[in-house]
Amino acid sequence: MSVGVLFTQGLVTGDPHTVLGEILEQAEAADRLGFSAALTTEHKYSDEYFGSPLHLSFAIAARTRNVKVGTAIAIAPLYNPVELAQDAAMLDQLSGGRAWLGLGVGYMPVDYSTVGVSWDDRAQRFDETVRILRAAHTNERFSFSDTIYSFDDVSVIPRPVRPEGVPLHLAAWTPGGLRRAGRLADGWITNALMSLDTMKAMADQYREAAAAGGRDPHVTSIRFCWPYRDREAALAKFGDTALAMARTLFDYGAITDLPGVTSSDQITLEEFVRDRFVFGTPEECVDTIGRFRDQAGVDDFLMIFRYPTGPDNAAVLEAMELFGTEVLPQLEPAADPAAVRA
């Protein structure tokens, strides 16, 4: 089992130059502490997220030596697929084969209208983009024709380091998306705030689709994370910012499995700590990760230590240090998916 870090900051975090420098500092810490990845994400129209995840990934690659670099996720339908394939391949070459591409459809129409892409055909555009990336990364030249895109005898230069191309992991929350991940992807990415029960049900659907498509399943779970030694101090540093982020994502429509909750102000920190966050002493964090591993068959994790409104950089670096030195060494491999289904 591996654990990486996912960066989710934006303009509201502070001065952009300062915040981007802090992200690079956190990426260097992840590299030093033994985290497996330092990945970026995006919205195209939000003060809470930066909108150029691959550009930031290039900077992270230049400052690190071991972590995987890339996205979790980039909103794939918003990109020209050949350019996306080229950028991913260049990132792979510059990082020495460390590129990792997490892709999603997105869930906010404003992301699409901001860059002038149709919201209505997003699923078809996403499906074709993933297939074009595969073709571009595994063939010297390729042609492609479908509903949205048509390319004739084109090539991506340079090609990725690995003959099979940059790993492609797809985020999905719907039956159709889970089937697509099973059919086309190297793995499925959860959202950050789905409950354990929701994750297990979706993971089972995804694994069935992967088996039908002849692909080995791989589940990556994104989680809000905060290890601590002092609970009161942790609540003061982490609680308000994490709860604010959860409420924002509920308002965005990214949380759909809270029965009886009709407005974001009804959401409590206790509910999310119980079933969604990785929050606690190092031993409690190990136990929580183990429950997701054993019950949902999670293979690896991406932890969010900082949200658009905090905590501050010094506190984040301290939390990462605690996690890297006292949680990572205790983690065991993922459970056998067959045993999880049983």
CSV table of C-alpha atoms in Angstrom, one decimal:
chain,number,residue,atom,x,y,z
A,1,MET,CA,0.0,0.0,0.0
A,2,SER,CA,1.2,3.5,-0.8
A,3,VAL,CA,0.1,6.9,0.3
A,4,GLY,CA,0.5,10.1,-1.7
A,5,VAL,CA,-0.4,13.7,-1.1
A,6,LEU,CA,-2.9,15.8,-3.1
A,7,PHE,CA,-2.7,19.6,-3.3
A,8,THR,CA,-6.0,21.6,-3.3
A,9,GLN,CA,-5.1,25.2,-2.8
A,10,GLY,CA,-6.2,28.3,-4.8
A,11,LEU,CA,-6.4,32.0,-4.7
A,12,VAL,CA,-8.3,32.2,-1.4
A,13,THR,CA,-5.4,30.5,0.3
A,14,GLY,CA,-3.2,33.6,0.0
A,15,ASP,CA,-0.8,35.3,-2.3
A,16,PRO,CA,-0.5,33.0,-5.4
A,17,HIS,CA,3.3,33.2,-5.5
A,18,THR,CA,3.6,32.4,-1.8
A,19,VAL,CA,1.0,29.6,-1.9
A,20,LEU,CA,2.6,27.9,-5.0
A,21,GLY,CA,6.0,28.0,-3.2
A,22,GLU,CA,4.4,26.4,-0.2
A,23,ILE,CA,3.0,23.6,-2.4
A,24,LEU,CA,6.5,23.0,-3.8
A,25,GLU,CA,7.8,22.9,-0.2
A,26,GLN,CA,5.2,20.4,0.8
A,27,ALA,CA,6.0,18.3,-2.3
A,28,GLU,CA,9.7,18.2,-1.3
A,29,ALA,CA,8.6,17.1,2.2
A,30,ALA,CA,6.5,14.3,0.6
A,31,ASP,CA,9.5,13.2,-1.4
A,32,ARG,CA,11.7,13.1,1.7
A,33,LEU,CA,9.2,11.4,4.0
A,34,GLY,CA,8.4,8.5,1.8
A,35,PHE,CA,5.0,9.5,0.4
A,36,SER,CA,4.3,7.9,-3.0
A,37,ALA,CA,2.9,10.8,-4.9
A,38,ALA,CA,2.6,14.6,-5.0
A,39,LEU,CA,-0.4,15.3,-7.3
A,40,THR,CA,-2.5,18.3,-8.3
A,41,THR,CA,-6.1,19.0,-9.1
A,42,GLU,CA,-8.2,21.7,-10.7
A,43,HIS,CA,-11.3,23.7,-11.3
A,44,LYS,CA,-11.3,26.1,-14.2
A,45,TYR,CA,-13.5,28.7,-12.5
A,46,SER,CA,-12.9,28.7,-8.7
A,47,ASP,CA,-10.9,30.9,-6.3
A,48,GLU,CA,-10.4,27.8,-4.3
A,49,TYR,CA,-8.4,25.8,-6.8
A,50,PHE,CA,-5.6,26.6,-9.2
A,51,GLY,CA,-6.6,25.9,-12.8
A,52,SER,CA,-3.4,24.6,-14.4
A,53,PRO,CA,-2.6,21.3,-12.8
A,54,LEU,CA,-0.1,20.0,-15.3
A,55,HIS,CA,2.0,23.2,-15.2
A,56,LEU,CA,2.2,22.8,-11.4
A,57,SER,CA,3.1,19.2,-11.8
A,58,PHE,CA,6.1,20.1,-14.0
A,59,ALA,CA,7.4,22.4,-11.2
A,60,ILE,CA,6.9,19.6,-8.7
A,61,ALA,CA,8.7,17.1,-10.9
A,62,ALA,CA,11.7,19.5,-11.0
A,63,ARG,CA,11.8,19.7,-7.2
A,64,THR,CA,11.5,16.0,-6.4
A,65,ARG,CA,13.1,12.7,-7.2
A,66,ASN,CA,10.9,9.8,-6.1
A,67,VAL,CA,7.2,10.8,-5.9
A,68,LYS,CA,4.8,10.2,-8.7
A,69,VAL,CA,3.8,13.5,-10.3
A,70,GLY,CA,0.6,14.5,-12.2
A,71,THR,CA,-3.1,15.0,-11.5
A,72,ALA,CA,-5.9,13.7,-9.4
A,73,ILE,CA,-7.8,14.9,-11.3
A,74,ALA,CA,-7.5,16.9,-14.5
A,75,ILE,CA,-10.9,17.5,-16.1
A,76,ALA,CA,-10.1,15.6,-19.3
A,77,PRO,CA,-12.9,16.8,-21.6
A,78,LEU,CA,-11.6,20.4,-21.3
A,79,TYR,CA,-8.3,19.5,-23.1
A,80,ASN,CA,-7.3,18.8,-26.6
A,81,PRO,CA,-6.6,15.1,-26.2
A,82,VAL,CA,-3.4,15.1,-28.4
A,83,GLU,CA,-2.0,18.1,-26.5
A,84,LEU,CA,-2.9,16.4,-23.2
A,85,ALA,CA,-1.1,13.2,-24.4
A,86,GLN,CA,1.9,15.3,-25.3
A,87,ASP,CA,2.0,17.1,-22.0
A,88,ALA,CA,1.7,13.9,-20.0
A,89,ALA,CA,4.4,12.3,-22.1
A,90,MET,CA,6.7,15.3,-21.6
A,91,LEU,CA,6.1,15.2,-17.8
A,92,ASP,CA,6.9,11.5,-17.8
A,93,GLN,CA,10.2,12.0,-19.6
A,94,LEU,CA,11.3,15.0,-17.5
A,95,SER,CA,10.4,13.1,-14.3
A,96,GLY,CA,12.2,9.9,-15.3
A,97,GLY,CA,9.0,7.9,-15.7
A,98,ARG,CA,7.1,9.2,-12.7
A,99,ALA,CA,4.0,10.7,-14.4
A,100,TRP,CA,0.6,9.5,-13.1
A,101,LEU,CA,-2.5,10.9,-14.8
A,102,GLY,CA,-5.8,11.0,-12.9
A,103,LEU,CA,-8.7,12.1,-15.1
A,104,GLY,CA,-12.3,13.0,-14.5
A,105,VAL,CA,-15.4,14.4,-16.2
A,106,GLY,CA,-15.9,17.1,-13.6
A,107,TYR,CA,-19.2,18.0,-12.0
A,108,MET,CA,-19.5,21.8,-12.4
A,109,PRO,CA,-20.9,23.2,-15.7
A,110,VAL,CA,-19.0,26.5,-15.1
A,111,ASP,CA,-15.7,24.7,-15.6
A,112,TYR,CA,-16.9,23.9,-19.1
A,113,SER,CA,-18.4,27.3,-19.9
A,114,THR,CA,-15.2,29.0,-18.8
A,115,VAL,CA,-13.2,27.4,-21.6
A,116,GLY,CA,-16.0,27.1,-24.1
A,117,VAL,CA,-16.5,23.4,-24.1
A,118,SER,CA,-20.0,21.8,-24.3
A,119,TRP,CA,-21.3,20.3,-21.1
A,120,ASP,CA,-23.9,18.2,-22.8
A,121,ASP,CA,-21.4,15.8,-24.6
A,122,ARG,CA,-18.9,15.6,-21.7
A,123,ALA,CA,-19.2,11.8,-21.2
A,124,GLN,CA,-18.6,11.0,-24.9
A,125,ARG,CA,-15.7,13.6,-25.0
A,126,PHE,CA,-14.2,12.0,-21.9
A,127,ASP,CA,-14.5,8.4,-23.3
A,128,GLU,CA,-12.8,9.4,-26.5
A,129,THR,CA,-10.1,11.4,-24.8
A,130,VAL,CA,-9.0,8.4,-22.7
A,131,ARG,CA,-8.9,6.2,-25.8
A,132,ILE,CA,-6.9,8.8,-27.7
A,133,LEU,CA,-4.4,9.0,-24.8
A,134,ARG,CA,-3.9,5.2,-24.9
A,135,ALA,CA,-3.4,5.2,-28.6
A,136,ALA,CA,-1.0,8.2,-28.6
A,137,HIS,CA,1.1,6.7,-25.8
A,138,THR,CA,1.4,3.1,-27.2
A,139,ASN,CA,1.8,3.7,-30.9
A,140,GLU,CA,4.4,5.5,-32.9
A,141,ARG,CA,1.7,6.9,-35.1
A,142,PHE,CA,-2.1,6.5,-34.8
A,143,SER,CA,-5.4,7.5,-36.4
A,144,PHE,CA,-8.7,7.9,-34.6
A,145,SER,CA,-12.3,8.7,-35.6
A,146,ASP,CA,-15.4,8.9,-33.4
A,147,THR,CA,-18.2,11.3,-32.6
A,148,ILE,CA,-16.2,14.2,-31.2
A,149,TYR,CA,-12.6,13.8,-32.4
A,150,SER,CA,-10.9,12.7,-35.6
A,151,PHE,CA,-7.1,12.4,-36.1
A,152,ASP,CA,-5.3,10.9,-39.1
A,153,ASP,CA,-1.7,9.6,-38.9
A,154,VAL,CA,-0.5,11.7,-35.9
A,155,SER,CA,2.2,11.1,-33.3
A,156,VAL,CA,3.1,12.3,-29.8
A,157,ILE,CA,6.7,13.4,-29.4
A,158,PRO,CA,8.3,12.5,-27.1
A,159,ARG,CA,6.7,9.2,-26.2
A,160,PRO,CA,6.4,8.3,-22.5
A,161,VAL,CA,9.2,6.4,-20.8
A,162,ARG,CA,7.2,3.3,-20.4
A,163,PRO,CA,6.0,1.4,-23.5
A,164,GLU,CA,2.5,1.1,-22.0
A,165,GLY,CA,2.3,4.8,-21.6
A,166,VAL,CA,1.5,7.0,-18.6
A,167,PRO,CA,-0.8,5.3,-16.1
A,168,LEU,CA,-4.4,6.5,-16.5
A,169,HIS,CA,-6.7,6.4,-13.5
A,170,LEU,CA,-10.3,7.6,-13.8
A,171,ALA,CA,-12.5,9.3,-11.2
A,172,ALA,CA,-16.1,8.2,-11.3
A,173,TRP,CA,-19.2,8.4,-9.1
A,174,THR,CA,-21.9,7.0,-11.4
A,175,PRO,CA,-22.6,3.5,-12.7
A,176,GLY,CA,-21.6,4.5,-16.2
A,177,GLY,CA,-18.4,6.1,-15.0
A,178,LEU,CA,-17.4,3.1,-13.0
A,179,ARG,CA,-18.0,0.9,-16.0
A,180,ARG,CA,-15.8,3.2,-18.1
A,181,ALA,CA,-13.0,3.0,-15.5
A,182,GLY,CA,-13.2,-0.7,-15.5
A,183,ARG,CA,-13.1,-0.8,-19.3
A,184,LEU,CA,-10.4,1.7,-20.0
A,185,ALA,CA,-8.4,2.6,-17.0
A,186,ASP,CA,-5.5,1.4,-14.9
A,187,GLY,CA,-7.5,2.2,-11.8
A,188,TRP,CA,-10.5,4.0,-10.2
A,189,ILE,CA,-10.2,7.1,-8.0
A,190,THR,CA,-12.8,7.8,-5.3
A,191,ASN,CA,-13.9,11.3,-4.4
A,192,ALA,CA,-12.6,12.8,-1.2
A,193,LEU,CA,-15.7,12.6,0.9
A,194,MET,CA,-17.7,9.5,0.1
A,195,SER,CA,-18.5,7.3,3.0
A,196,LEU,CA,-16.9,3.9,3.5
A,197,ASP,CA,-20.1,2.1,2.6
A,198,THR,CA,-20.5,4.1,-0.6
A,199,MET,CA,-16.9,3.5,-1.5
A,200,LYS,CA,-17.2,-0.3,-0.9
A,201,ALA,CA,-20.3,-0.5,-3.1
A,202,MET,CA,-18.7,1.5,-5.9
A,203,ALA,CA,-15.5,-0.4,-5.6
A,204,ASP,CA,-17.4,-3.6,-6.1
A,205,GLN,CA,-19.1,-2.3,-9.2
A,206,TYR,CA,-15.7,-1.0,-10.6
A,207,ARG,CA,-14.0,-4.4,-9.9
A,208,GLU,CA,-16.8,-6.2,-11.8
A,209,ALA,CA,-16.3,-3.9,-14.7
A,210,ALA,CA,-12.6,-4.3,-14.7
A,211,ALA,CA,-12.9,-8.1,-14.6
A,212,ALA,CA,-15.3,-8.0,-17.6
A,213,GLY,CA,-12.8,-5.8,-19.5
A,214,GLY,CA,-9.9,-8.1,-18.7
A,215,ARG,CA,-8.1,-5.4,-16.6
A,216,ASP,CA,-6.5,-5.7,-13.2
A,217,PRO,CA,-8.5,-3.4,-10.8
A,218,HIS,CA,-6.8,-0.8,-8.7
A,219,VAL,CA,-8.6,1.5,-6.2
A,220,THR,CA,-7.2,4.9,-5.1
A,221,SER,CA,-9.0,6.7,-2.3
A,222,ILE,CA,-8.7,10.4,-1.8
A,223,ARG,CA,-9.2,11.3,1.9
A,224,PHE,CA,-9.0,14.5,4.0
A,225,CYS,CA,-6.3,13.7,6.6
A,226,TRP,CA,-4.9,15.1,9.8
A,227,PRO,CA,-2.8,13.1,12.3
A,228,TYR,CA,-2.3,14.6,15.7
A,229,ARG,CA,-0.9,14.2,19.2
A,230,ASP,CA,-3.3,16.8,20.8
A,231,ARG,CA,-6.9,16.5,19.8
A,232,GLU,CA,-8.0,20.0,20.9
A,233,ALA,CA,-5.1,21.6,19.0
A,234,ALA,CA,-6.0,19.5,16.0
A,235,LEU,CA,-9.6,20.5,16.1
A,236,ALA,CA,-8.5,24.1,16.3
A,237,LYS,CA,-6.1,23.8,13.3
A,238,PHE,CA,-8.0,21.3,11.2
A,239,GLY,CA,-11.7,21.2,12.2
A,240,ASP,CA,-13.0,24.5,11.0
A,241,THR,CA,-11.1,24.4,7.7
A,242,ALA,CA,-12.0,20.8,6.9
A,243,LEU,CA,-15.7,21.3,7.8
A,244,ALA,CA,-15.9,24.5,5.7
A,245,MET,CA,-14.4,22.5,2.8
A,246,ALA,CA,-16.9,19.7,3.3
A,247,ARG,CA,-19.8,22.1,3.3
A,248,THR,CA,-18.5,23.8,0.1
A,249,LEU,CA,-18.2,20.5,-1.7
A,250,PHE,CA,-21.7,19.6,-0.6
A,251,ASP,CA,-22.9,22.9,-2.1
A,252,TYR,CA,-21.0,22.1,-5.3
A,253,GLY,CA,-22.9,18.8,-5.5
A,254,ALA,CA,-19.8,16.6,-4.8
A,255,ILE,CA,-21.3,14.8,-1.8
A,256,THR,CA,-24.5,12.9,-2.5
A,257,ASP,CA,-24.5,10.2,0.3
A,258,LEU,CA,-25.7,12.1,3.3
A,259,PRO,CA,-29.3,10.9,3.9
A,260,GLY,CA,-31.5,13.5,5.5
A,261,VAL,CA,-29.0,16.4,5.0
A,262,THR,CA,-30.7,19.1,2.9
A,263,SER,CA,-28.3,22.0,3.5
A,264,SER,CA,-24.6,22.3,4.1
A,265,ASP,CA,-25.0,23.9,7.6
A,266,GLN,CA,-26.4,20.5,8.8
A,267,ILE,CA,-23.1,18.8,8.2
A,268,THR,CA,-21.1,18.1,11.4
A,269,LEU,CA,-17.4,17.4,11.8
A,270,GLU,CA,-18.2,14.4,14.0
A,271,GLU,CA,-20.0,12.6,11.0
A,272,PHE,CA,-17.0,13.1,8.7
A,273,VAL,CA,-14.4,12.1,11.3
A,274,ARG,CA,-16.4,8.9,12.0
A,275,ASP,CA,-16.7,7.7,8.4
A,276,ARG,CA,-14.9,9.8,5.9
A,277,PHE,CA,-11.8,11.6,7.3
A,278,VAL,CA,-8.5,10.1,8.3
A,279,PHE,CA,-8.2,12.0,11.6
A,280,GLY,CA,-6.6,11.0,14.9
A,281,THR,CA,-3.5,9.9,16.6
A,282,PRO,CA,-1.0,7.9,14.4
A,283,GLU,CA,-2.5,4.7,15.7
A,284,GLU,CA,-6.1,5.9,15.0
A,285,CYS,CA,-5.0,6.9,11.5
A,286,VAL,CA,-3.5,3.5,10.9
A,287,ASP,CA,-6.8,1.9,12.1
A,288,THR,CA,-8.9,4.1,9.8
A,289,ILE,CA,-6.8,3.4,6.8
A,290,GLY,CA,-7.0,-0.3,7.6
A,291,ARG,CA,-10.8,-0.2,7.6
A,292,PHE,CA,-10.9,1.4,4.1
A,293,ARG,CA,-8.2,-1.1,2.9
A,294,ASP,CA,-9.9,-4.2,4.3
A,295,GLN,CA,-13.6,-3.3,3.7
A,296,ALA,CA,-13.4,-1.5,0.4
A,297,GLY,CA,-10.2,-3.0,-1.0
A,298,VAL,CA,-8.4,0.3,-1.3
A,299,ASP,CA,-4.9,-0.2,-2.9
A,300,ASP,CA,-3.5,3.2,-2.2
A,301,PHE,CA,-4.5,6.6,-0.8
A,302,LEU,CA,-4.1,10.3,-1.7
A,303,MET,CA,-4.2,12.4,1.4
A,304,ILE,CA,-5.3,16.1,1.5
A,305,PHE,CA,-3.6,17.9,4.4
A,306,ARG,CA,-4.4,21.4,3.3
A,307,TYR,CA,-7.6,23.0,2.0
A,308,PRO,CA,-8.1,26.4,0.4
A,309,THR,CA,-8.7,28.0,3.7
A,310,GLY,CA,-6.0,26.3,5.7
A,311,PRO,CA,-4.4,25.0,7.8
A,312,ASP,CA,-1.2,27.1,7.5
A,313,ASN,CA,1.9,25.8,5.8
A,314,ALA,CA,3.9,25.2,9.0
A,315,ALA,CA,1.1,23.1,10.5
A,316,VAL,CA,0.7,21.1,7.3
A,317,LEU,CA,4.4,20.4,7.2
A,318,GLU,CA,4.3,19.3,10.8
A,319,ALA,CA,1.3,17.0,10.1
A,320,MET,CA,3.0,15.5,7.1
A,321,GLU,CA,6.1,14.8,9.2
A,322,LEU,CA,4.1,13.0,11.9
A,323,PHE,CA,2.2,11.0,9.3
A,324,GLY,CA,5.5,10.1,7.4
A,325,THR,CA,7.4,9.0,10.5
A,326,GLU,CA,4.6,7.3,12.5
A,327,VAL,CA,1.8,6.3,10.2
A,328,LEU,CA,3.5,5.2,6.9
A,329,PRO,CA,5.8,2.6,8.5
A,330,GLN,CA,2.8,0.8,10.1
A,331,LEU,CA,0.7,0.4,6.9
A,332,GLU,CA,0.1,-3.0,5.4
A,333,PRO,CA,-0.7,-4.0,1.8
A,334,ALA,CA,-4.2,-3.8,0.5
A,335,ALA,CA,-6.5,-6.8,1.1
A,336,ASP,CA,-7.1,-9.3,-1.7
A,337,PRO,CA,-10.1,-8.0,-3.7
A,338,ALA,CA,-11.7,-11.5,-3.8
A,339,ALA,CA,-11.6,-11.5,0.0
A,340,VAL,CA,-13.2,-8.0,0.1
A,341,ARG,CA,-16.1,-9.1,-2.1
A,342,ALA,CA,-16.7,-12.2,0.0
